[in-house]
Tab-separated table of C-alpha atoms and ligand atoms in Angstrom:
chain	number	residue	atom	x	y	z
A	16	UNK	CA	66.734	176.326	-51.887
A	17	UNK	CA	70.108	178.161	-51.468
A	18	UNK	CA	71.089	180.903	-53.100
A	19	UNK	CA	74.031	178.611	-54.562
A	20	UNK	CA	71.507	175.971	-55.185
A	21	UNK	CA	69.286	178.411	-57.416
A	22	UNK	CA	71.998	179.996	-59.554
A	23	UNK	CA	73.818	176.978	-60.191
A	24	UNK	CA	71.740	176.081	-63.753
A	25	UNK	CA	71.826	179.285	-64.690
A	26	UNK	CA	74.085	179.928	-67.823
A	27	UNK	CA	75.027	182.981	-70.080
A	28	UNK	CA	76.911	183.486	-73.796
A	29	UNK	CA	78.726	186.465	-73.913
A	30	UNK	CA	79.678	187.835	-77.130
A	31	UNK	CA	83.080	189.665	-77.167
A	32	UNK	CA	85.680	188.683	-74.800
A	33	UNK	CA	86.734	192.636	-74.847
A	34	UNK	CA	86.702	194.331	-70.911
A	35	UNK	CA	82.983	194.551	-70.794
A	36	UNK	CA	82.484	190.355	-71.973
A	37	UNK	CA	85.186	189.625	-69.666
A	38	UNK	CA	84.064	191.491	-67.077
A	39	UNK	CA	80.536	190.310	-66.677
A	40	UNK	CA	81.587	186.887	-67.676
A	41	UNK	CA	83.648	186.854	-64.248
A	42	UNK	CA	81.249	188.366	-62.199
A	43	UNK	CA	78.865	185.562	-63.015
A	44	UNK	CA	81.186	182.649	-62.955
A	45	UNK	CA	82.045	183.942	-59.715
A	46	UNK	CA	78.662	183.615	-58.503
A	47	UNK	CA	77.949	180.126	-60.457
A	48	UNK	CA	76.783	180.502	-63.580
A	49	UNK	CA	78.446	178.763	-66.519
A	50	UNK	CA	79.245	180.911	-68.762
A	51	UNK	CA	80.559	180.711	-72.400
A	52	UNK	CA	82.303	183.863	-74.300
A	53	UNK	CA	82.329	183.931	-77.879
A	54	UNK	CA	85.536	186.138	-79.382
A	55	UNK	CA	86.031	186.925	-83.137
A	56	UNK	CA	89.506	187.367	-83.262
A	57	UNK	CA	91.349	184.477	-83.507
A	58	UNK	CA	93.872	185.391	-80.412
A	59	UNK	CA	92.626	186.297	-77.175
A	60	UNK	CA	94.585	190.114	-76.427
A	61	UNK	CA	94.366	193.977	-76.804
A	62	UNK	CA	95.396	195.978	-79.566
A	63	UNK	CA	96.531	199.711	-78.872
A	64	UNK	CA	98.576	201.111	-75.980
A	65	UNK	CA	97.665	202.601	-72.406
A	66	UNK	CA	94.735	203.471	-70.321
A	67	UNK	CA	94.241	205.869	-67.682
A	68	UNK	CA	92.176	204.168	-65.077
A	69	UNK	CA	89.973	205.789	-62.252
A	70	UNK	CA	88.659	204.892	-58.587
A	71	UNK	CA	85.532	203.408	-60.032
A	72	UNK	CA	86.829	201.086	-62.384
A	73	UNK	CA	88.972	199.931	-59.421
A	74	UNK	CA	86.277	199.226	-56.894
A	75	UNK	CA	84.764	197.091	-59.871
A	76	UNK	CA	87.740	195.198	-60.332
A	77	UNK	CA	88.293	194.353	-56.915
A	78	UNK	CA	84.828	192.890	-56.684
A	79	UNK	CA	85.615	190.550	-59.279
A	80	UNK	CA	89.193	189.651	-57.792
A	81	UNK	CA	91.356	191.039	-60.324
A	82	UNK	CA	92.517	194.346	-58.688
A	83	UNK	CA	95.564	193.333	-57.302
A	84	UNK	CA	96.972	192.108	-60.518
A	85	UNK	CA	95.693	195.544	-61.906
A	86	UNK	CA	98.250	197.089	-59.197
A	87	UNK	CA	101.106	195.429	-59.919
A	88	UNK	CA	101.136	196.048	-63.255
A	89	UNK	CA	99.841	199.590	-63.230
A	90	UNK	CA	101.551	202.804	-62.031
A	91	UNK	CA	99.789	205.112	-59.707
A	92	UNK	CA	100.211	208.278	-61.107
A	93	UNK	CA	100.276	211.539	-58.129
A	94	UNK	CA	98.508	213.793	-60.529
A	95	UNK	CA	97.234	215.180	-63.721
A	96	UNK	CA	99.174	218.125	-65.384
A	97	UNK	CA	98.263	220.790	-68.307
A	98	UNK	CA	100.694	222.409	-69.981
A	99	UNK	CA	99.583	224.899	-72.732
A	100	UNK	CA	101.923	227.160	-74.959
A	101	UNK	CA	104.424	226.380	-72.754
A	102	UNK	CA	103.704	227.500	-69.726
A	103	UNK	CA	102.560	225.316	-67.100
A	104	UNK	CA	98.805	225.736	-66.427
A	105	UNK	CA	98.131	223.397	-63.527
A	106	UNK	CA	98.796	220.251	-61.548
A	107	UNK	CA	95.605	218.396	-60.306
A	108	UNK	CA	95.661	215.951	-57.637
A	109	UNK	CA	92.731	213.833	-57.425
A	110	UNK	CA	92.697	213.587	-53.511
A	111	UNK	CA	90.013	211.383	-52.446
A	112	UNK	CA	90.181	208.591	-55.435
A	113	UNK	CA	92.936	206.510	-56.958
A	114	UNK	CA	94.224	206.975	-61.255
A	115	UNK	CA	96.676	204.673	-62.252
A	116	UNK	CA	97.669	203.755	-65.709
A	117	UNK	CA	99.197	200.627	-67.304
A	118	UNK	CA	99.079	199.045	-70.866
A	119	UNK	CA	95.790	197.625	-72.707
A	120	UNK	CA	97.414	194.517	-72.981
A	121	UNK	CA	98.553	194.181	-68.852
A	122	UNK	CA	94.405	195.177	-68.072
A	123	UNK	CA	93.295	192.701	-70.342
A	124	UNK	CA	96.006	190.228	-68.741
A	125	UNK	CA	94.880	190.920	-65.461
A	126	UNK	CA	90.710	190.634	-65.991
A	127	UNK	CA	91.269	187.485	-69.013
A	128	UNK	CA	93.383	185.395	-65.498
A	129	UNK	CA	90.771	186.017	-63.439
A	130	UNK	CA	88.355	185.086	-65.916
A	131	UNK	CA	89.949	181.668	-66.207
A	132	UNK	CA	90.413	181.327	-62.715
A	133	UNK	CA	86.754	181.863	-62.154
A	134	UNK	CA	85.692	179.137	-64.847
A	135	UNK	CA	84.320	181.041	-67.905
A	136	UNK	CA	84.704	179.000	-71.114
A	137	UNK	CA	86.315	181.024	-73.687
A	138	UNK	CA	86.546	180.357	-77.330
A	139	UNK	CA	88.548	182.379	-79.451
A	140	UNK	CA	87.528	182.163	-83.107
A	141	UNK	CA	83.788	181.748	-82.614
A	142	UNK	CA	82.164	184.865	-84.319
A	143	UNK	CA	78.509	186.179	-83.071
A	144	UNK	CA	76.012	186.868	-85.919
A	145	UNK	CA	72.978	187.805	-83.822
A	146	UNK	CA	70.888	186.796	-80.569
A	147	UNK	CA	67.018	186.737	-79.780
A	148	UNK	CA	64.934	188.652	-77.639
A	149	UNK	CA	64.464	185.390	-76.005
A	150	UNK	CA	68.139	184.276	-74.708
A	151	UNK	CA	69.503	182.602	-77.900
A	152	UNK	CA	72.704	183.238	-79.221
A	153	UNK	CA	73.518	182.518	-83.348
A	154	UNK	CA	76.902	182.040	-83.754
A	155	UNK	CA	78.729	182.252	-87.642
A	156	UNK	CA	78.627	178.536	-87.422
A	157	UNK	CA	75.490	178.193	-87.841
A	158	UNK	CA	74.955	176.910	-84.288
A	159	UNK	CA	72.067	178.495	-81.853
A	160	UNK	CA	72.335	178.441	-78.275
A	161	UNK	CA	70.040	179.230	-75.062
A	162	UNK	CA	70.856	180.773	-71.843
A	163	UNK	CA	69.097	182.532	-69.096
A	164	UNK	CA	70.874	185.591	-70.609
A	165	UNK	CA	73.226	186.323	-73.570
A	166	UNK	CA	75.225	189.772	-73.569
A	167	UNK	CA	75.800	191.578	-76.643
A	168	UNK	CA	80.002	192.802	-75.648
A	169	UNK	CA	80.587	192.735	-79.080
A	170	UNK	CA	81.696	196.528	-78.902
A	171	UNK	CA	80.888	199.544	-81.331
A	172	UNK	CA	80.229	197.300	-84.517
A	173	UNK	CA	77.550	195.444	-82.603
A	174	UNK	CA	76.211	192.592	-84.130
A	175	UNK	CA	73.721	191.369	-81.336
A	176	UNK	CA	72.820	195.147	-81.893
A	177	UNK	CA	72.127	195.306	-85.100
A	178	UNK	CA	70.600	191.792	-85.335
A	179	UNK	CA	67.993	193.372	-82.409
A	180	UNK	CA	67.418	196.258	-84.921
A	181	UNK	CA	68.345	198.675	-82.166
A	182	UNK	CA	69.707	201.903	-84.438
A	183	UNK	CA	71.790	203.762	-82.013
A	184	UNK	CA	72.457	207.180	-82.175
A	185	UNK	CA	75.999	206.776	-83.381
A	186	UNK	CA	77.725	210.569	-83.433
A	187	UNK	CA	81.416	210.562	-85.311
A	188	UNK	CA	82.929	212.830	-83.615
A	189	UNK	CA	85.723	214.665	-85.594
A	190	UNK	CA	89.242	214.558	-83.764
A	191	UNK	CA	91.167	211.277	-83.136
A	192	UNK	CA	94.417	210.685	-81.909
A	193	UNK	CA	97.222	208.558	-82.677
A	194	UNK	CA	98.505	206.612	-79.871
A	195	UNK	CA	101.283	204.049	-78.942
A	196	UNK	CA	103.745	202.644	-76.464
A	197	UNK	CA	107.565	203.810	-76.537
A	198	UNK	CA	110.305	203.364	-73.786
A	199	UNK	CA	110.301	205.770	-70.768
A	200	UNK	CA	113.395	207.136	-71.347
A	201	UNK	CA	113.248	208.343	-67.807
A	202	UNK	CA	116.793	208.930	-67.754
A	203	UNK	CA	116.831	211.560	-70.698
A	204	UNK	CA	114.233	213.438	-69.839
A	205	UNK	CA	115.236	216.938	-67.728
A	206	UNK	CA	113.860	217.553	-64.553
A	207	UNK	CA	110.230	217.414	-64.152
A	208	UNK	CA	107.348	215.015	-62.618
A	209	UNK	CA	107.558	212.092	-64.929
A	210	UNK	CA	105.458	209.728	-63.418
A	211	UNK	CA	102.263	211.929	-63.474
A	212	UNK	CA	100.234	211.963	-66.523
A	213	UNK	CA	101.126	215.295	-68.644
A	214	UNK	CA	98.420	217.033	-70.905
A	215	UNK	CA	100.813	218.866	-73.306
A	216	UNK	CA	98.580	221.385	-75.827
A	217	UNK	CA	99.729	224.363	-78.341
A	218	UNK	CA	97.350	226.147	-80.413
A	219	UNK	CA	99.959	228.860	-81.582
A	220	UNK	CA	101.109	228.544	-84.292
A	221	UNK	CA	98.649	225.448	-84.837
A	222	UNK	CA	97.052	223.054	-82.804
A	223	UNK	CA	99.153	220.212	-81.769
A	224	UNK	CA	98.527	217.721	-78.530
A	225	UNK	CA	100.672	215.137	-76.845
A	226	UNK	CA	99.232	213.113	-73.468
A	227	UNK	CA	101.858	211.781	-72.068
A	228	UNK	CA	100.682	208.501	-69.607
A	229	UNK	CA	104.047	206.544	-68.200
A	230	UNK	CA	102.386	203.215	-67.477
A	231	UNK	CA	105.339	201.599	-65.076
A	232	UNK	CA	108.703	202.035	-64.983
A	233	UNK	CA	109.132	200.627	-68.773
A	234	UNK	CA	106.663	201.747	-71.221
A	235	UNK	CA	104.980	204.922	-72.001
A	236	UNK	CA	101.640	205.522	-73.288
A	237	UNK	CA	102.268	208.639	-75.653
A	238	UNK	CA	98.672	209.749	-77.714
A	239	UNK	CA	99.312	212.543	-80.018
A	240	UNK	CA	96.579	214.967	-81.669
A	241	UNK	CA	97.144	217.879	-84.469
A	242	UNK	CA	94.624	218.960	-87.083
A	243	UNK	CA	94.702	219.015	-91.050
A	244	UNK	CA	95.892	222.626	-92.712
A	245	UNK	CA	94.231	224.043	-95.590
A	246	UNK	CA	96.716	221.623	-97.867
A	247	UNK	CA	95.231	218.168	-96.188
A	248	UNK	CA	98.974	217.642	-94.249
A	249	UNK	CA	99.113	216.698	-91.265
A	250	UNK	CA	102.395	216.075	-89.040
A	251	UNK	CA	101.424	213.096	-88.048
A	252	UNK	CA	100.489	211.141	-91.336
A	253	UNK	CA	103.328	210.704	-91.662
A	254	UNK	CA	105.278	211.519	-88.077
A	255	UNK	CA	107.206	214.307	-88.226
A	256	UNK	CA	109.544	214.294	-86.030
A	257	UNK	CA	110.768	218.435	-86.439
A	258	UNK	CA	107.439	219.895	-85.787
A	259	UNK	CA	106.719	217.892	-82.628
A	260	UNK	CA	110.717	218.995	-81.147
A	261	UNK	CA	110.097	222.208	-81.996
A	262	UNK	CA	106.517	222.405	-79.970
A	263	UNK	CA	107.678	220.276	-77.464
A	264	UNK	CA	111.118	220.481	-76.802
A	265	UNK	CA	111.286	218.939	-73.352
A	266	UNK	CA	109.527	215.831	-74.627
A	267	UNK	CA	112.825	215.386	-76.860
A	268	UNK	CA	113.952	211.765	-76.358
A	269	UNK	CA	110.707	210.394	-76.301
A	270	UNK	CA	109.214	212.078	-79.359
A	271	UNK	CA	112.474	210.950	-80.967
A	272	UNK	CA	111.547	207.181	-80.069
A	273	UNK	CA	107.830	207.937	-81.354
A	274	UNK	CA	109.454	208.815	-84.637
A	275	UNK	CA	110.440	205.163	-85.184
A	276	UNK	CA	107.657	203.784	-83.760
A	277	UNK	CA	104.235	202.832	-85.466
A	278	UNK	CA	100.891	204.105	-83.918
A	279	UNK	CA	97.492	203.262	-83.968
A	280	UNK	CA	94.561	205.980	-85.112
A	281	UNK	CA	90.906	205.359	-83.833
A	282	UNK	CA	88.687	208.507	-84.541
A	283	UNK	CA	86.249	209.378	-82.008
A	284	UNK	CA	82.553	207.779	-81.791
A	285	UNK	CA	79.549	208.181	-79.532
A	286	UNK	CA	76.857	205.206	-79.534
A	287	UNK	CA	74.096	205.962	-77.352
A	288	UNK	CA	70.443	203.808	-77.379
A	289	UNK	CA	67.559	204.483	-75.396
A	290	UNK	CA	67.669	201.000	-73.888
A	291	UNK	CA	70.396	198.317	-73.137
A	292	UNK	CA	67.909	195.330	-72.513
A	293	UNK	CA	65.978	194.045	-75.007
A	294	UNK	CA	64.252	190.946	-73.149
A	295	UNK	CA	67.100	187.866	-71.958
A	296	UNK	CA	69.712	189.670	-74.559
A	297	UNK	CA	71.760	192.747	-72.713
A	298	UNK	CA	73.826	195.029	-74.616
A	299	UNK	CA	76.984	196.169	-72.196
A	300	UNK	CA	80.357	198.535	-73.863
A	301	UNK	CA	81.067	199.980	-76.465
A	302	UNK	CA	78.121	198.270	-78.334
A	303	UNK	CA	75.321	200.119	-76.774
A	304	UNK	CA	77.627	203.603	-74.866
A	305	UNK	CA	80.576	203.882	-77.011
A	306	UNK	CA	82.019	207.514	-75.533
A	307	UNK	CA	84.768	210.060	-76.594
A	308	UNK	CA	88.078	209.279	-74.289
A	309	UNK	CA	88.453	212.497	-73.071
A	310	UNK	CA	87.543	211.638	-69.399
A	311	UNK	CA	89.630	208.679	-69.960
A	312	UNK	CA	85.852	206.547	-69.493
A	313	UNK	CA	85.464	204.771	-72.150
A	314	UNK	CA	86.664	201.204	-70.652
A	315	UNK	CA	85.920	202.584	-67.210
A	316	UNK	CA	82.758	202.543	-67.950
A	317	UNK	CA	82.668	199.019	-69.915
A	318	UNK	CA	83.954	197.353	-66.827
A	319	UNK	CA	81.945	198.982	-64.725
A	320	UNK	CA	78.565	198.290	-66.157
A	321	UNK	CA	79.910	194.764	-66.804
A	322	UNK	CA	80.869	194.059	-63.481
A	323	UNK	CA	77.495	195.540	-61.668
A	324	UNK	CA	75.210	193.294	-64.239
A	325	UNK	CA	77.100	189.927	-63.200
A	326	UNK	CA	76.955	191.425	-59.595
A	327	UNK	CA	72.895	191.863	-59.702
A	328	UNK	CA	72.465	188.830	-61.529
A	329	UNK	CA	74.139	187.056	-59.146
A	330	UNK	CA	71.592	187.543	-55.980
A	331	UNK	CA	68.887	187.584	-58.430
A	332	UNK	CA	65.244	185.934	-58.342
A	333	UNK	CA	63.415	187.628	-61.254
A	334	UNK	CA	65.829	188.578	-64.231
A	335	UNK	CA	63.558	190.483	-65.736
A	336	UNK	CA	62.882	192.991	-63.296
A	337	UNK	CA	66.716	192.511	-61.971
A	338	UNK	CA	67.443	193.488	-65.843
A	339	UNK	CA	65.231	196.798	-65.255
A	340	UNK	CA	66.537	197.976	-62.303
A	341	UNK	CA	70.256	197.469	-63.038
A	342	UNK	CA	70.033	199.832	-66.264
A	343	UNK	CA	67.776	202.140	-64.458
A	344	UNK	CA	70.660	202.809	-62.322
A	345	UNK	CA	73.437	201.989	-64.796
A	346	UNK	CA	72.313	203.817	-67.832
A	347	UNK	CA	71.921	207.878	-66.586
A	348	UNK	CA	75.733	207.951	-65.257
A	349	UNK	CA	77.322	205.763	-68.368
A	350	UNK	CA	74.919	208.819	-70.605
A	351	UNK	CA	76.135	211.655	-68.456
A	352	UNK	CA	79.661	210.857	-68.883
A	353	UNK	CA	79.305	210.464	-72.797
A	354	UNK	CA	77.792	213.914	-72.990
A	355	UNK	CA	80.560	215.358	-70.448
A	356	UNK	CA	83.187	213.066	-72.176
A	357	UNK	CA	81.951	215.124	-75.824
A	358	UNK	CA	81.102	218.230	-74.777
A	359	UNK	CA	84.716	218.723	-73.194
A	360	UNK	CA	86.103	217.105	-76.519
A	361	UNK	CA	84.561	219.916	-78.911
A	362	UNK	CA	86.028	222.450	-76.701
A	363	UNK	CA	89.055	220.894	-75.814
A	364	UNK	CA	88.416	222.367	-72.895
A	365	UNK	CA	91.277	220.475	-70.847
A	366	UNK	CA	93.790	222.876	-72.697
A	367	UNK	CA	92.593	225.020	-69.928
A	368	UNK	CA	93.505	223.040	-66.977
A	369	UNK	CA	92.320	223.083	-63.637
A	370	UNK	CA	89.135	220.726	-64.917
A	371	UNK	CA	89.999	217.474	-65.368
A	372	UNK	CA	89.498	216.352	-62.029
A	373	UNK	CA	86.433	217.900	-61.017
A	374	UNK	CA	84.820	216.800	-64.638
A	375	UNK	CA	85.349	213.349	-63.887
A	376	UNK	CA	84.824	213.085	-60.269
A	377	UNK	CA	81.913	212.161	-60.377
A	378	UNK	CA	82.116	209.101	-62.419
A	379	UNK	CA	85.351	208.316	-60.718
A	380	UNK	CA	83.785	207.988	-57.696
A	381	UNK	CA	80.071	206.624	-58.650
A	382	UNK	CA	80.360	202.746	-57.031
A	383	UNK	CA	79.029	200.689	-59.542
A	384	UNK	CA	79.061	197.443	-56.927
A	385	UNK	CA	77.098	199.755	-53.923
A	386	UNK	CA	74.004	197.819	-53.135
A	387	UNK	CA	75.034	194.189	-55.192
A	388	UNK	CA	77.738	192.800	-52.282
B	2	FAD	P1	85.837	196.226	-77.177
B	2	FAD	O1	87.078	196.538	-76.409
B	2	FAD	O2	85.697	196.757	-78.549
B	2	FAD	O3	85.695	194.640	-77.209
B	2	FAD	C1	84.761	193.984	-78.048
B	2	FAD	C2	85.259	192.582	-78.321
B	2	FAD	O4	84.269	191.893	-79.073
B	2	FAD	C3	86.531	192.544	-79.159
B	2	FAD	O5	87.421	191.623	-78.602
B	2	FAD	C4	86.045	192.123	-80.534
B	2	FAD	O6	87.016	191.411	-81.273
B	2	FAD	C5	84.876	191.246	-80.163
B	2	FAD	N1	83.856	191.143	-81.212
B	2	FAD	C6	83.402	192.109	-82.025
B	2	FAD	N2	82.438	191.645	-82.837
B	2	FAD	C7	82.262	190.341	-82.511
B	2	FAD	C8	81.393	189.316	-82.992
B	2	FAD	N3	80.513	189.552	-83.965
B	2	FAD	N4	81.479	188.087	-82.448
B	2	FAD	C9	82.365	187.830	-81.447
B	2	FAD	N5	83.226	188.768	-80.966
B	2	FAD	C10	83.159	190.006	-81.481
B	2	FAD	N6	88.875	204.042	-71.906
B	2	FAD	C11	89.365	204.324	-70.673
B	2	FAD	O7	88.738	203.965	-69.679
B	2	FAD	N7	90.546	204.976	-70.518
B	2	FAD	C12	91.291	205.369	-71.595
B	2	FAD	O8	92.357	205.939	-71.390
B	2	FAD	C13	90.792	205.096	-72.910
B	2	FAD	N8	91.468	205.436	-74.013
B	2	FAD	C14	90.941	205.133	-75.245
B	2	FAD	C15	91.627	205.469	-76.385
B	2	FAD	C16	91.064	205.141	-77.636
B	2	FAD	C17	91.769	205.487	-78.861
B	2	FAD	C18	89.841	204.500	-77.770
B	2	FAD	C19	89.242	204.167	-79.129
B	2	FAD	C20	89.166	204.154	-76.640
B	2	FAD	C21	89.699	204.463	-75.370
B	2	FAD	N9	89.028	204.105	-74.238
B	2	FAD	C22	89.551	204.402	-73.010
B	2	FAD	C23	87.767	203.376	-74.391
B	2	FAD	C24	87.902	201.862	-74.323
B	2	FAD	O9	88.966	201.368	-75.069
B	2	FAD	C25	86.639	201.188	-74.795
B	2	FAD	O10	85.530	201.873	-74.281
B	2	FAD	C26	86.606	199.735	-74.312
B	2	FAD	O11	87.610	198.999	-74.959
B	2	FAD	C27	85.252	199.100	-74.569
B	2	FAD	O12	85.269	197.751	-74.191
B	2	FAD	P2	84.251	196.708	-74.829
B	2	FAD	O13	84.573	195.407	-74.210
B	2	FAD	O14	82.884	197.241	-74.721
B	2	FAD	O15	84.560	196.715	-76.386
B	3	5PR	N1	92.062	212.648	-73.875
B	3	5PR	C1	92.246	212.084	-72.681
B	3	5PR	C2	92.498	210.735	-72.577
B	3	5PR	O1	92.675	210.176	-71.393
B	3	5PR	C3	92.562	209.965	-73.744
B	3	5PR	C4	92.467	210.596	-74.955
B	3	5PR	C5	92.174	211.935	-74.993
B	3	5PR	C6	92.187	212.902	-71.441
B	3	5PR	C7	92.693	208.490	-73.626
B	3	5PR	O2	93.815	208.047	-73.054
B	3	5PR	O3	92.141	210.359	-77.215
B	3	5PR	O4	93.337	208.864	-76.219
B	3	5PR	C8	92.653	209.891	-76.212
């Protein structure tokens, strides 16, 4: 029997259509499996604003077809700069492995087309209560369905976790920044290299942070980080709009169009298990390695894992052991990078410069697909 021939049965539910559902949903439609992705929310998109995207996130996409729509949307940005106090600390050029950024909302375009091209049957309103050991999905509906595998995607909230009893070691961490998309303003802004991604951080008189990620030639991705004083006020609950012109003066125009515009705050979580298969149900994203963002990771590391299950599954004989070895391989770089990811968080270390690229280097360039095509 053909390869073809044996895969073609073969079927998976995904819950979450979120980067790492998508992702593996593709990967395995790609290779013939039906597939079937159950999504909560009643609207298939992204809520929040950029991403900074590394080399290995890339080299997954393109094995699923969906990197050159990633391009075109994205901007490939020549370097990553620190500024601290104001003075400029470094400029770091990662030489040997592509970062680009673009919006949530143009990623999840790019990965939900391919998706569709490939086949995978998405249904938008169909929550996920729980899933078996054995390969059955239970959806809110009261309807139960079997498949040679069902991923839990359902991100940190996990319900196929929690219905598995799998208690993750879920860390809060305590910062959290506020983030959202404004015009470039590339116009207004002095002199100065706009289209790199600029690490902006003041701890005299107080702590304030402002990553600046230009995402193509129209929007920005601005994130913006300061801490509580002794009174509980912050300048950024609400925005305001002196404090950040005064710390960041050359910023001006496009702090002044953050002023009027409404964020989004996510605080900071680590999720971390000691295993991500639990017989036919897998656990990829958030769900089972949520991770701090400060490597930028987070979703790197979502589509990445995604991507490299569908790609194993798809030459696969025995799913079990396939299963095994794919998180043996999977799980210590995806754990690495959430302990590098923190430990650089509680130090806000990157204030420092000159570390950004050599921390994440080695995730950036880890090829997720090496050995599957
Ligand atoms: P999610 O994106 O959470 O998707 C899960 C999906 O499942 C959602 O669509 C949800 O509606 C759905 N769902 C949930 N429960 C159910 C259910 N019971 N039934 C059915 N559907 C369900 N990563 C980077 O690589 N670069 C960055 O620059 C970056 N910046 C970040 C900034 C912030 C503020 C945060 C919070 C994260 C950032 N990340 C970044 C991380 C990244 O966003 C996440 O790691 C990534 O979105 C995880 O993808 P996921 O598919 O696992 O989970
Ligand atoms: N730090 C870095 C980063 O890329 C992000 C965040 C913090 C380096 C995500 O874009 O919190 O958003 C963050």
């Amino acid at each position: 029997m053909s390869m073809d021939a044996m895969t073609a049965q073969r079927h998976a539910e995904v819950a979450g259509a979120g980067f790492a559902g998508l992702s593996v949903a593709t990967a395995l439609a790609e290779a013939g499996w039906t597939v079937r992705v159950h999504e909560k929310g009643t609207e298939l998109r992204e809520e929040g604003a950029g991403i900074l995207m590394w080399e290995n996130s890339f080299r997954a996409l393109e094995a699923i077809g969906a990197y050159d729509a990633v391009a075109a949307r994205s901007l490939p940005n020549p370097s990553y700069d620190t500024w601290l106090d104001g003075d400029y600390v470094s400029r770091e050029r990662p030489a040997d492995f592509r970062l680009r950024s673009l919006t949530r909302q143009d990623l999840y375009t790019a990965i939900l087309e391919q998706a569709e091209r490939a086949g995978v049957e998405i249904l938008a309103g169909s929550e996920v209560v729980g899933a078996t050991r054995s390969g059955t999905i239970i959806l809110g509906s009261g309807e139960e369905a079997s498949a040679e595998i069902v991923v839990g995607a359902d991100g940190i909230g996990s319900k196929v976790r929690s219905s598995l009893d799998i208690r993750p070691d879920g860390r809060p961490l305590g910062d959290g920044m506020i983030r959202m998309l404004v015009p470039r303003h590339k116009d207004q802004l002095g002199p100065g290299e706009w289209d790199d991604v600029i690490d902006f951080w003041r701890f005299e008189p107080r702590f304030l942070r402002v990553l600046y990620v230009p995402c193509n030639e129209r929007d920005l991705y601005l994130a913006f980080g300061a801490d509580r004083d002794e009174s509980g006020s912050s300048p950024l609950d609400p925005f305001d709009l002196q404090t950040w012109l005064d710390a960041f003066p050359v910023l001006a125009p496009v702090l002044t169009a953050a002023s009027s515009t409404s964020g989004f705050y996510h605080p900071y979580q680590t999720v971390v298990t000691d295993s991500w298969v639990n017989g036919r149900t897998v656990l990829v994203g958030d769900s089972v390695h949520a991770m701090c963002p400060a490597l930028a990771q987070g979703a790197g590391q979502a589509i990445c894992n995604g991507v490299s299950l569908g790609l194993a599954l798809s030459t696969s004989t025995d799913i079990d052991e396939t299963l095994a070895a794919w998180s043996r391989r999977a799980m210590p770089v995806t754990q690495r990078c959430q302990v590098v990811s923190e430990q650089i968080q509680k130090q806000r270390a990157l204030s420092q410069g000159n570390i950004v690229i050599d921390a994440v280097s080695e995730f950036a360039r880890f090829d997720c697909t090496a050995g599957y095509r």
